[in-house]
Amino acid sequence: MQWNELKMHLRHISSKDLKRIQHAFELGKQVHEGQKRKSGEPYFMHPIAVMHMLADIGADADTLIAALLHDTVEDTDLTLTEIDKQFEGDVAALIDGVTKLEPEDVAGVPTLNDQIETLRKMFTLIEEDARIIVIKLVDRLHNMQTVEHLGEERQKAMAQETMDVYVKIADRLSMQDIRDELEGLCLNVLNPELLVTLSKLRERNEGNTLKVITQMEKELSAANTKLFQEVELQYEPKSWSKLKIQMQTTQAKTGVADVVISVICRNYNDCYTTLGYLHQLWPRETLSFQDFINSPMINGYRGLHTTIILENGTRVRCKIRTEEMDAYAHLGIATICFDNEQIGLTEYLIPWTKQISHVAADTANDSDEFWETLQNDILGESIVIHGPDDSRIILPAGSTALDGAFYFLRERALKLKTISLDGVMVNYRTPLTHASSLSCSTGKIKTVKREWLDWVNSGVAVAHIRNALKQESKAVREAIGKEMLQSIFTKQKKGYIEEFNAGTLEAATKSLGYPSMTEAYLALADGHLNPEDIFEGVFNSSKKIRGAEKDREQCSISFTLNFDNIEPVTNTLILYKKYGISLRNVRFRPLAMMRGHVNVVHSLSPKEQVAMLKDLQAVGALNVEIHKAGTRRKFWVGICLLLLLWGFDPAIARRIIDEYSVSPIDLTLLRFWGLACISGLLVLWKAFRNDIPQTRLPLCSISLWLSVVLMIMVALLGYTALQTTDPIQYSIPMTAAGVLLTTIVNRKHIFIMACSWVLLIAGVISAVIFAPAWPLQGIVTTFLTVISFSLFSILSERYKRRELVGARSAQYFFVLSLLAAILTLPLASFATIPSLSATAITNILLFSIFFAGLPYYMYYYFLTYKQIDFVLRYSFIIMFTTLLGQMLFSKHITPPSTNVLLSMGVVTIGAALPIACKKLQCMRNT
């Protein structure tokens, strides 16, 4: 195309600006000389085509010059500086706005993507000049018109990006014509068969609509000939997405009208008069009327919408507009953004672009997060909410009340006190619905906290909250971040952060764009990073990413729900549908009047578990817990096994002593040598199985060495006591000691603790005084064992807490066993092990492994995730398992006397008293 031919499309341009455009034309032609497009035509034909289309919608001179030169910075040696020197005005800024970033522009930052960063740049600059987005849309339109010259994969990639971004942008800007053409071109690449089907449906709709228009024009003219000589009825094509809905479902189900027409009037008064005649001549569909003249859409669109029903039942969607409104419906902001004053543009575009600027700044180091927020907040489905002073604002669908507060109040929402929806005070996490009225009250001090990030779904709210969280001191934020990461380590039963190699942790954070743990902790506290991401990087870095279905696991979801309000119940049922939960998998248990406990079993991925937890809290569910199905059952089975093995321990030890005449020294030596070997193999197996290196336990600790000595004393004294003591008599004071340790840890209820102590001591004293034939030696060694065990429990727990032993429980058990085996070596000179039979040695080793070693390992394992009092709280059961073991395994011991059983009962009451009081308190609170 030559300049003279192109000039014919520029009649709206002044002669002065024509010279500037001609200069740009010659410059573009010169710098692009020799370049070819994939189609084989000269490359400069593309900028000319873009300028041509922009000229047809009335673009100004600067926009047309920018269109001619928009690819020069990317594809030629021409620079923005040179362009700025040659062309005054906004040309250079417009070209910069549509110029792509290259991969080298974001090199060195693993979380940045050049394509997404180009979008970020473009969206950020829209706030300064809306013409940038119009140029980019027309540029993309021409690229899609010639997309057939690209390879198949490139075609699909461009079409998908266009569908995901540019079609939605055109819709947001009310640029209906460009939107529909872009969407049709995308469908031609992505789903040509569907396009053919929809095109046929559109042709059929057009034929039906023209018949309807002819019929309606006759009746309207008969009603008011003068008015309807000036009013024009036009066929309005449905968008491709609306056609798809019409094809897939019935009108009764979707509310999509059979026919859509636009009614073009001379002025506002004629619009309302025409509306009156339509409603007078034909019945209208209930709730179909919308007045976008008095209350324009957020994107600036105006018009009157109503659906009438003809005599034959045909539903006709009528869009009544003036010519100016109709132009805006088709071209959107292109009808106003080229004016010097840009009247009406600020009211719509500035709030929209302000949202983008907040989000862009907040996600500056993460392209994927910006893309996700862009898709959700700007380009996704939306709702309109009414606020103070009859203001309205558009929010992403799925927003919460707290999101709405930030959209209306901005920074003032950081001082939020209460939120009300439709006059009723609500929880911050309450979902918003279309057309709700929202009001807020604020205070003088900031009330923002880290949990708010879990209560919002919009990028705008997240950006404000994160920015506020950054105001805390670095030390406080680092501590918060570390606590958050430790929380997920504990939840996933991985112990303490300090137990793992620092290099492994930093490798995970570096892959996420944070070069050190300190920066990662700060990012966690600020909300830029989720602890789940670091955890996944540490423990699954060596695994291949699996599909979503493979990641799903059977989960138990439990929560409490109030039934005095129907809304939480309705919203919960909606959630069931959202996550595909069948009502057959829902179990309900009433707790009180209008309150019940709900339990659901369903397969969820880790991300779905987090999302559902937030969703349930948002709809008003209380005490929400989601965990892997069967976890609790396994835990309680483990606890029962531990108490059973521990209870059988003295009974089987007494059987071995009686049957093989084994000395306490022999038992002690074989016990620790056997445990050292088995625990060593266990550590090697765990090290081989787990590729996450752990830190070594420090051996230079008084608590550790005293724990080893006390553990040896427990074994020696305990086996000595069992030579002359019935297992059940031995078990009663041991149980009482364990419960006493529990009450020392929990000192909240003094009176209950005192009563428990009295009962425990009374039970032990009665066992000593009234137990038949309990020799003094047995009593003394039993109580020395009790003291040694109590001190061992306290000191070993102190060491574990000081050195943060969690994931290293197997390593700790091996260290204890090995050091005990070493320290007991001097006792070998007093041993008689060589004289024992092979059967005796085998039985002793098996006993040491399964009834001494395994319970201790299980004990340490449970202590990794629960406090020391959790296991000991139920230790009174050990007395009954010991009694059972005594009856099963002891040959020469008489059944327990009534006094012994009475002592057991008193100790049991003393141990169960705190548990019963706690349960009653929980029931009272419920």
Coordinates of N, CA and C in Angstrom, one line a residue, residues 851-861:
F851 N 9.2 -55.7 73.4 CA 8.5 -55.2 74.6 C 9.3 -54.2 75.4
A852 N 10.5 -53.9 74.9 CA 11.3 -52.8 75.6 C 11.6 -51.8 74.5
G853 N 12.2 -52.2 73.4 CA 12.7 -51.3 72.4 C 11.6 -50.6 71.6
L854 N 10.6 -51.5 71.1 CA 9.5 -50.9 70.3 C 8.6 -49.9 71.0
P855 N 8.2 -50.2 72.3 CA 7.5 -49.2 73.0 C 8.2 -47.9 73.2
Y856 N 9.5 -48.0 73.5 CA 10.3 -46.7 73.7 C 10.3 -45.9 72.4
Y857 N 10.5 -46.6 71.3 CA 10.6 -45.9 70.0 C 9.2 -45.3 69.7
M858 N 8.2 -46.1 69.9 CA 6.8 -45.5 69.7 C 6.6 -44.3 70.6
Y859 N 7.1 -44.4 71.8 CA 6.9 -43.3 72.8 C 7.5 -42.1 72.2
Y860 N 8.8 -42.2 71.8 CA 9.5 -41.0 71.2 C 8.8 -40.5 69.9
Y861 N 8.3 -41.5 69.2 CA 7.6 -41.1 67.9 C 6.4 -40.2 68.2

